[in-house]
Short mmCIF file of C-alpha atoms and ligand atoms in Angstrom, two decimals:
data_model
loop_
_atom_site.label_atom_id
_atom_site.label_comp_id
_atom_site.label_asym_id
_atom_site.label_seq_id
_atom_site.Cartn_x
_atom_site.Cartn_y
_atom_site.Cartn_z
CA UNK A 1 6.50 -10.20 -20.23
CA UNK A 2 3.24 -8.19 -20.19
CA UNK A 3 1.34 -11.32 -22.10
CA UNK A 4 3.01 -13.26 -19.43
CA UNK A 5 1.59 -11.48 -16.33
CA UNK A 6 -2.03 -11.59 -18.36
CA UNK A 7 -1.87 -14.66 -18.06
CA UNK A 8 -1.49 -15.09 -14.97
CA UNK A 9 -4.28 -12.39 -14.21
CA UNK A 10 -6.55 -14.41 -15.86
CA UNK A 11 -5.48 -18.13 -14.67
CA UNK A 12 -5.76 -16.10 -10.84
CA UNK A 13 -9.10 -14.91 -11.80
CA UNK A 14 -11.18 -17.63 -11.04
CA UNK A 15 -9.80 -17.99 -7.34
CA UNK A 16 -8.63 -14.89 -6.57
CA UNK A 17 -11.98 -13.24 -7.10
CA UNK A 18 -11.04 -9.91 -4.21
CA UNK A 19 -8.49 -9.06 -6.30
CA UNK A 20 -9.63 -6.59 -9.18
CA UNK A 21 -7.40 -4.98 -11.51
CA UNK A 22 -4.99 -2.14 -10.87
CA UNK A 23 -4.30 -3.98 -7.04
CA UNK A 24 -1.32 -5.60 -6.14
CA UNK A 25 -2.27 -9.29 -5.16
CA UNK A 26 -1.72 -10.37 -2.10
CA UNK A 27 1.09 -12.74 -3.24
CA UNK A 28 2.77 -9.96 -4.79
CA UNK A 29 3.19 -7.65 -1.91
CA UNK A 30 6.21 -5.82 -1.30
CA UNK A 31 7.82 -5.63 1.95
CA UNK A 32 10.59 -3.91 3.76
CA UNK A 33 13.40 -5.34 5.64
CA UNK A 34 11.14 -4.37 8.66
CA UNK A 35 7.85 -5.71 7.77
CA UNK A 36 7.00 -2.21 6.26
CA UNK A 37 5.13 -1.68 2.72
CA UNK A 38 5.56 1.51 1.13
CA UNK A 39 3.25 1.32 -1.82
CA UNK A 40 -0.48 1.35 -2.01
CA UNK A 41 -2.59 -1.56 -2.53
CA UNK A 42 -4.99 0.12 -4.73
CA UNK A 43 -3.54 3.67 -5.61
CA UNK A 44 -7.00 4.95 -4.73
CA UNK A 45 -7.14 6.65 -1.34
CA UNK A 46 -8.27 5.39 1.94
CA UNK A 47 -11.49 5.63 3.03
CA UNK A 48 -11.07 6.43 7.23
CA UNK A 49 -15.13 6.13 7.72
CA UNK A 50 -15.49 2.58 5.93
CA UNK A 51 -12.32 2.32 7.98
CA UNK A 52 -13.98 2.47 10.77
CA UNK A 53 -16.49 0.15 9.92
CA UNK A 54 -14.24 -2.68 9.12
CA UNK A 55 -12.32 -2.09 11.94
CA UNK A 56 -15.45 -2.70 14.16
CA UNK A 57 -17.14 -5.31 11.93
CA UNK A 58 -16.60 -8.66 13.94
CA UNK A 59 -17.04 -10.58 10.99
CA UNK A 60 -14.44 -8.18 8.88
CA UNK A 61 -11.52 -6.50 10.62
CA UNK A 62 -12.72 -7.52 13.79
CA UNK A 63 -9.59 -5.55 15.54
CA UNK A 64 -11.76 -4.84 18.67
CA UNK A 65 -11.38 -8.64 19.90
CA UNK A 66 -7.86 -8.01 20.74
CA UNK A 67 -7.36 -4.24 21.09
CA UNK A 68 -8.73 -1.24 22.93
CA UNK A 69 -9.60 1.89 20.87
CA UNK A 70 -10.64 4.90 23.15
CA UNK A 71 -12.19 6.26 20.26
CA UNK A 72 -14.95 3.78 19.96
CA UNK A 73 -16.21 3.71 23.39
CA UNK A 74 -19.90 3.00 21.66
CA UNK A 75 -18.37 -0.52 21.36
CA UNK A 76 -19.02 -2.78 23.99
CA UNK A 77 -16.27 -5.44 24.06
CA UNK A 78 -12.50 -4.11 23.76
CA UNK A 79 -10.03 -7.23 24.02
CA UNK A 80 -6.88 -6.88 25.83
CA UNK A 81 -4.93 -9.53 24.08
CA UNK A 82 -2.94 -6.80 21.37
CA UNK A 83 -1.84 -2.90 22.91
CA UNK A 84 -4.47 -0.20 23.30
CA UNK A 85 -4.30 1.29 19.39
CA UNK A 86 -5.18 5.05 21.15
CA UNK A 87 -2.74 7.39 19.23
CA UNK A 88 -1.19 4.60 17.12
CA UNK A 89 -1.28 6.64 14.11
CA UNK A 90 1.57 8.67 15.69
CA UNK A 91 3.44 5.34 16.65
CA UNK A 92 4.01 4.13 13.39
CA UNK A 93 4.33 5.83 9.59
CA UNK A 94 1.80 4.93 6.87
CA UNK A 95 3.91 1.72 5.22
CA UNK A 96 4.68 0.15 8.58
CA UNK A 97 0.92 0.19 9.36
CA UNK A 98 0.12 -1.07 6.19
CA UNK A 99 2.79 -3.61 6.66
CA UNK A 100 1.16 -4.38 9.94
CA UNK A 101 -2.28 -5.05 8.29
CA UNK A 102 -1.19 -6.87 5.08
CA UNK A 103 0.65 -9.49 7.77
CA UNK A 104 1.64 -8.61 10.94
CA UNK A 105 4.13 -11.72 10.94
CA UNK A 106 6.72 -9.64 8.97
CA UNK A 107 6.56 -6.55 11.79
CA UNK A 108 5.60 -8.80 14.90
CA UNK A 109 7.87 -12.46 14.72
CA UNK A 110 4.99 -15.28 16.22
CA UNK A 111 2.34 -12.33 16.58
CA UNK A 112 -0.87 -13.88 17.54
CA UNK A 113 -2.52 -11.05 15.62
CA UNK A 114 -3.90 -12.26 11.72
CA UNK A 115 -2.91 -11.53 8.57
CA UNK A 116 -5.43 -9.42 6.49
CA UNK A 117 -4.14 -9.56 3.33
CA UNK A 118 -2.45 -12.97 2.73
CA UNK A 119 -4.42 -15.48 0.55
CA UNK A 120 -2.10 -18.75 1.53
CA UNK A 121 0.31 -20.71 3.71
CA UNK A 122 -2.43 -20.76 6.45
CA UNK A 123 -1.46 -23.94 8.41
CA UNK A 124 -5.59 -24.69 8.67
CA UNK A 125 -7.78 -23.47 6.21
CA UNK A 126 -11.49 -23.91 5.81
CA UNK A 127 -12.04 -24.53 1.67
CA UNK A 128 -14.18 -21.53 1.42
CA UNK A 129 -11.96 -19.42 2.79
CA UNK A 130 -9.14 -20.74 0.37
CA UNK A 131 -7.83 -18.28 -2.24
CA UNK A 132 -9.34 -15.49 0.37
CA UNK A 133 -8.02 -12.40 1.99
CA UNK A 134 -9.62 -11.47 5.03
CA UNK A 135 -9.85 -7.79 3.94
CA UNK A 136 -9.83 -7.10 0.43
CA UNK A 137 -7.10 -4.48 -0.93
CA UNK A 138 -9.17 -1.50 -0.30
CA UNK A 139 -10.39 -2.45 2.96
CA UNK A 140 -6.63 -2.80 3.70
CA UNK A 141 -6.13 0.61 2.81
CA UNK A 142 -9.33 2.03 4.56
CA UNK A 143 -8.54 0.56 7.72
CA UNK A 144 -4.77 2.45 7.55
CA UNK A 145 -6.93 5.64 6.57
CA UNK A 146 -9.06 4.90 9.99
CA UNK A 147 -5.60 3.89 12.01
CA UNK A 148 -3.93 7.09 10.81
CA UNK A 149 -6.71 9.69 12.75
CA UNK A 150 -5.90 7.63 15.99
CA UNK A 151 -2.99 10.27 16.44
CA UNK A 152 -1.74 11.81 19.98
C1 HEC B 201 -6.10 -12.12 17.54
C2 HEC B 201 -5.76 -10.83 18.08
C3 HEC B 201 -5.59 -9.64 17.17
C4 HEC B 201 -6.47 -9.14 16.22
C5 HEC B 201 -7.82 -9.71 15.81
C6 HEC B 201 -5.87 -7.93 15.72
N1 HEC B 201 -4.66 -7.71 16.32
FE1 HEC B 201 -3.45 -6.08 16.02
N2 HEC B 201 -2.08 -6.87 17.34
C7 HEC B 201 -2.27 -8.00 18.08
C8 HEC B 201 -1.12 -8.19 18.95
C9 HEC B 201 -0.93 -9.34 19.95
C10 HEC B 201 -0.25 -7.11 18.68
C11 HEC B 201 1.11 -6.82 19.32
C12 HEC B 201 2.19 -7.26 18.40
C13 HEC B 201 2.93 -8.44 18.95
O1 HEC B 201 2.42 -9.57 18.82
O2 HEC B 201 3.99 -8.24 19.53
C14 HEC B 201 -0.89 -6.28 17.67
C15 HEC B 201 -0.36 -5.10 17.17
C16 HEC B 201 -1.04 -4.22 16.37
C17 HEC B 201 -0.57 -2.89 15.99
C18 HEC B 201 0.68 -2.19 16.49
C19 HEC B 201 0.22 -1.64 17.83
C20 HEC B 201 0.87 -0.39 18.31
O3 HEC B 201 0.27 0.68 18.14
O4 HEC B 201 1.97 -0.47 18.84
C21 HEC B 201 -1.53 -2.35 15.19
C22 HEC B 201 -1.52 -0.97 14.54
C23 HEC B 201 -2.59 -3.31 15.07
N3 HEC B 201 -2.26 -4.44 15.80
C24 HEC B 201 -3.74 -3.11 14.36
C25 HEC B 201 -4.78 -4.03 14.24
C26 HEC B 201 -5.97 -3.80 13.45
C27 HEC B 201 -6.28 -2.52 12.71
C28 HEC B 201 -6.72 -4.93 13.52
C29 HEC B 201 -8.00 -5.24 12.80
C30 HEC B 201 -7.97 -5.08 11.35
C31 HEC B 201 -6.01 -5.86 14.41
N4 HEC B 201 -4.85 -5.27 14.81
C32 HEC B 201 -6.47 -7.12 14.76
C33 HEC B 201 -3.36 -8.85 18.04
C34 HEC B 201 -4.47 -8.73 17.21
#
Protein backbone atom coordinates (compact mmCIF):
# COMPACT_ATOMS: atom_id res chain seq x y z
CA UNK A 1 0.00 0.00 0.00
CA UNK A 2 2.44 2.67 1.26
CA UNK A 3 4.98 1.74 -1.86
CA UNK A 4 1.85 2.06 -3.80
CA UNK A 5 0.85 5.66 -2.87
CA UNK A 6 4.87 6.53 -3.42
CA UNK A 7 4.41 5.86 -6.39
CA UNK A 8 2.00 7.70 -7.21
CA UNK A 9 3.65 10.76 -5.31
CA UNK A 10 6.34 10.54 -7.48
CA UNK A 11 4.56 9.74 -11.03
CA UNK A 12 2.25 13.18 -9.73
CA UNK A 13 5.40 14.97 -9.13
CA UNK A 14 6.26 16.17 -12.31
CA UNK A 15 2.71 17.82 -12.94
CA UNK A 16 1.48 18.40 -9.82
CA UNK A 17 4.36 20.63 -8.86
CA UNK A 18 1.87 22.94 -5.89
CA UNK A 19 1.47 20.01 -4.21
CA UNK A 20 4.38 19.33 -1.62
CA UNK A 21 4.43 16.63 0.77
CA UNK A 22 2.37 16.24 3.92
CA UNK A 23 -0.84 18.05 1.69
CA UNK A 24 -3.70 16.34 0.60
CA UNK A 25 -3.86 16.71 -3.32
CA UNK A 26 -6.40 18.26 -4.72
CA UNK A 27 -7.78 15.00 -6.24
CA UNK A 28 -7.82 13.52 -2.96
CA UNK A 29 -9.98 15.89 -1.10
CA UNK A 30 -12.51 14.83 1.21
CA UNK A 31 -15.89 16.15 1.22
CA UNK A 32 -19.06 16.08 3.18
CA UNK A 33 -22.47 15.22 2.09
CA UNK A 34 -22.83 19.10 2.09
CA UNK A 35 -19.89 20.27 0.24
CA UNK A 36 -18.08 20.64 3.67
CA UNK A 37 -14.27 19.46 4.35
CA UNK A 38 -13.35 18.87 7.77
CA UNK A 39 -9.66 18.22 7.56
CA UNK A 40 -6.81 20.53 6.84
CA UNK A 41 -5.05 20.78 3.67
CA UNK A 42 -1.71 21.21 5.14
CA UNK A 43 -2.00 20.55 9.01
CA UNK A 44 -0.02 23.75 9.38
CA UNK A 45 -2.16 26.70 10.46
CA UNK A 46 -3.63 29.46 8.49
CA UNK A 47 -2.02 32.39 7.88
CA UNK A 48 -5.15 35.32 8.09
CA UNK A 49 -2.54 38.24 6.86
CA UNK A 50 -1.22 36.29 3.64
CA UNK A 51 -4.94 35.62 3.73
CA UNK A 52 -5.63 38.72 3.09
CA UNK A 53 -3.33 39.16 0.46
CA UNK A 54 -4.56 36.40 -1.67
CA UNK A 55 -7.85 37.31 -1.14
CA UNK A 56 -7.12 40.77 -2.74
CA UNK A 57 -4.49 39.62 -5.26
CA UNK A 58 -6.41 39.84 -8.70
CA UNK A 59 -4.17 37.53 -10.18
CA UNK A 60 -4.51 34.94 -6.98
CA UNK A 61 -7.75 34.72 -5.02
CA UNK A 62 -9.09 37.50 -6.76
CA UNK A 63 -12.47 37.22 -4.48
CA UNK A 64 -12.99 41.04 -4.73
CA UNK A 65 -14.29 40.70 -8.51
CA UNK A 66 -17.40 39.17 -7.30
CA UNK A 67 -17.82 40.06 -3.61
CA UNK A 68 -17.93 43.03 -1.29
CA UNK A 69 -15.75 42.94 1.88
CA UNK A 70 -16.41 46.01 4.21
CA UNK A 71 -13.23 45.31 5.64
CA UNK A 72 -11.14 46.26 2.72
CA UNK A 73 -12.56 49.51 1.85
CA UNK A 74 -8.72 50.50 0.66
CA UNK A 75 -9.80 48.38 -2.36
CA UNK A 76 -11.23 50.10 -5.09
CA UNK A 77 -13.41 47.68 -7.10
CA UNK A 78 -15.89 45.35 -4.98
CA UNK A 79 -18.02 43.12 -7.51
CA UNK A 80 -21.53 42.45 -6.80
CA UNK A 81 -21.88 39.25 -8.68
CA UNK A 82 -21.36 36.72 -5.20
CA UNK A 83 -23.03 38.11 -1.45
CA UNK A 84 -21.24 40.79 0.55
CA UNK A 85 -18.63 38.27 2.63
CA UNK A 86 -19.02 41.07 5.80
CA UNK A 87 -19.37 38.71 8.88
CA UNK A 88 -19.19 35.48 6.83
CA UNK A 89 -16.97 33.91 9.26
CA UNK A 90 -20.03 33.70 11.56
CA UNK A 91 -22.21 32.32 8.59
CA UNK A 92 -20.46 29.30 8.05
CA UNK A 93 -18.01 26.82 10.35
CA UNK A 94 -14.36 26.29 9.39
CA UNK A 95 -14.92 22.92 6.99
CA UNK A 96 -17.85 24.41 5.10
CA UNK A 97 -15.64 27.43 4.24
CA UNK A 98 -12.96 25.37 3.34
CA UNK A 99 -15.34 23.31 1.38
CA UNK A 100 -16.43 26.52 -0.21
CA UNK A 101 -12.83 27.41 -1.33
CA UNK A 102 -11.52 23.94 -2.35
CA UNK A 103 -14.82 23.98 -4.92
CA UNK A 104 -17.66 25.83 -4.36
CA UNK A 105 -19.63 23.40 -6.84
CA UNK A 106 -20.07 20.84 -3.98
CA UNK A 107 -21.73 23.75 -1.47
CA UNK A 108 -23.27 26.02 -4.33
CA UNK A 109 -24.97 23.47 -7.35
CA UNK A 110 -24.03 25.70 -10.92
CA UNK A 111 -22.20 28.44 -8.69
CA UNK A 112 -20.59 30.81 -11.00
CA UNK A 113 -17.94 31.25 -8.31
CA UNK A 114 -14.32 29.05 -9.16
CA UNK A 115 -12.87 26.35 -7.75
CA UNK A 116 -9.51 27.05 -5.92
CA UNK A 117 -8.30 23.92 -5.29
CA UNK A 118 -9.29 21.51 -8.13
CA UNK A 119 -6.48 20.59 -10.63
CA UNK A 120 -8.99 18.94 -13.46
CA UNK A 121 -12.33 18.42 -15.19
CA UNK A 122 -12.21 22.15 -16.24
CA UNK A 123 -14.40 22.10 -19.41
CA UNK A 124 -11.60 24.78 -21.04
CA UNK A 125 -8.27 24.77 -19.93
CA UNK A 126 -5.31 26.79 -21.07
CA UNK A 127 -2.12 24.03 -21.14
CA UNK A 128 -0.24 26.02 -18.65
CA UNK A 129 -2.69 26.09 -16.36
CA UNK A 130 -3.17 22.19 -16.67
CA UNK A 131 -2.22 20.11 -13.62
CA UNK A 132 -2.77 23.67 -11.64
CA UNK A 133 -4.69 24.76 -8.63
CA UNK A 134 -5.56 28.21 -8.55
CA UNK A 135 -4.47 28.53 -4.88
CA UNK A 136 -2.05 26.18 -3.66
CA UNK A 137 -2.99 24.11 -0.34
CA UNK A 138 -1.77 26.67 2.00
CA UNK A 139 -3.14 29.55 0.32
CA UNK A 140 -6.41 27.54 0.65
CA UNK A 141 -6.01 27.45 4.19
CA UNK A 142 -4.80 31.16 4.62
CA UNK A 143 -7.60 32.52 2.87
CA UNK A 144 -10.15 30.42 5.51
CA UNK A 145 -7.76 31.95 8.29
CA UNK A 146 -8.57 35.60 6.59
CA UNK A 147 -12.52 34.52 6.03
CA UNK A 148 -12.77 33.40 9.65
CA UNK A 149 -11.94 37.26 11.28
CA UNK A 150 -14.84 38.51 8.96
CA UNK A 151 -17.15 37.62 12.04
CA UNK A 152 -20.40 39.73 13.23
C1 LIG B 1 -16.69 34.68 -10.40
C2 LIG B 1 -17.25 35.18 -9.16
C3 LIG B 1 -16.69 34.72 -7.83
C4 LIG B 1 -15.38 34.74 -7.40
C5 LIG B 1 -14.14 35.18 -8.16
C6 LIG B 1 -15.41 34.31 -6.02
N1 LIG B 1 -16.69 34.00 -5.64
FE1 LIG B 1 -17.30 33.42 -3.78
N2 LIG B 1 -19.24 33.27 -4.46
C7 LIG B 1 -19.66 33.63 -5.71
C8 LIG B 1 -21.10 33.45 -5.78
C9 LIG B 1 -21.97 33.75 -7.00
C10 LIG B 1 -21.50 32.97 -4.51
C11 LIG B 1 -22.91 32.61 -4.05
C12 LIG B 1 -23.10 31.14 -4.10
C13 LIG B 1 -24.06 30.75 -5.18
O1 LIG B 1 -23.66 30.70 -6.35
O2 LIG B 1 -25.23 30.52 -4.85
C14 LIG B 1 -20.30 32.88 -3.69
C15 LIG B 1 -20.29 32.48 -2.36
C16 LIG B 1 -19.20 32.58 -1.52
C17 LIG B 1 -19.23 32.34 -0.09
C18 LIG B 1 -20.45 32.07 0.77
C19 LIG B 1 -21.00 33.46 1.00
C20 LIG B 1 -21.74 33.70 2.27
O3 LIG B 1 -21.14 34.25 3.20
O4 LIG B 1 -22.91 33.34 2.34
C21 LIG B 1 -17.96 32.54 0.36
C22 LIG B 1 -17.45 32.42 1.79
C23 LIG B 1 -17.15 32.89 -0.77
N3 LIG B 1 -17.94 32.91 -1.91
C24 LIG B 1 -15.81 33.19 -0.71
C25 LIG B 1 -15.02 33.54 -1.80
C26 LIG B 1 -13.60 33.81 -1.70
C27 LIG B 1 -12.81 33.82 -0.41
C28 LIG B 1 -13.16 34.06 -2.96
C29 LIG B 1 -11.75 34.30 -3.41
C30 LIG B 1 -10.77 33.29 -3.02
C31 LIG B 1 -14.32 33.99 -3.85
N4 LIG B 1 -15.41 33.67 -3.10
C32 LIG B 1 -14.29 34.22 -5.22
C33 LIG B 1 -18.88 34.09 -6.75
C34 LIG B 1 -17.50 34.25 -6.73
Amino acid sequence: MINKKLLAICASAATFATVATGQVAPGEVVFGETGAVEASLTGVAGDPVNGASVFKNRKKGNCLACHGNSAMLDQLFHGEIGPSLDGTGSRWSEAELRGILVNSKNTFDGTMMPAFYVDSGFTRILPKFEGKTNLSAQEVEDVLAYLQTLSE
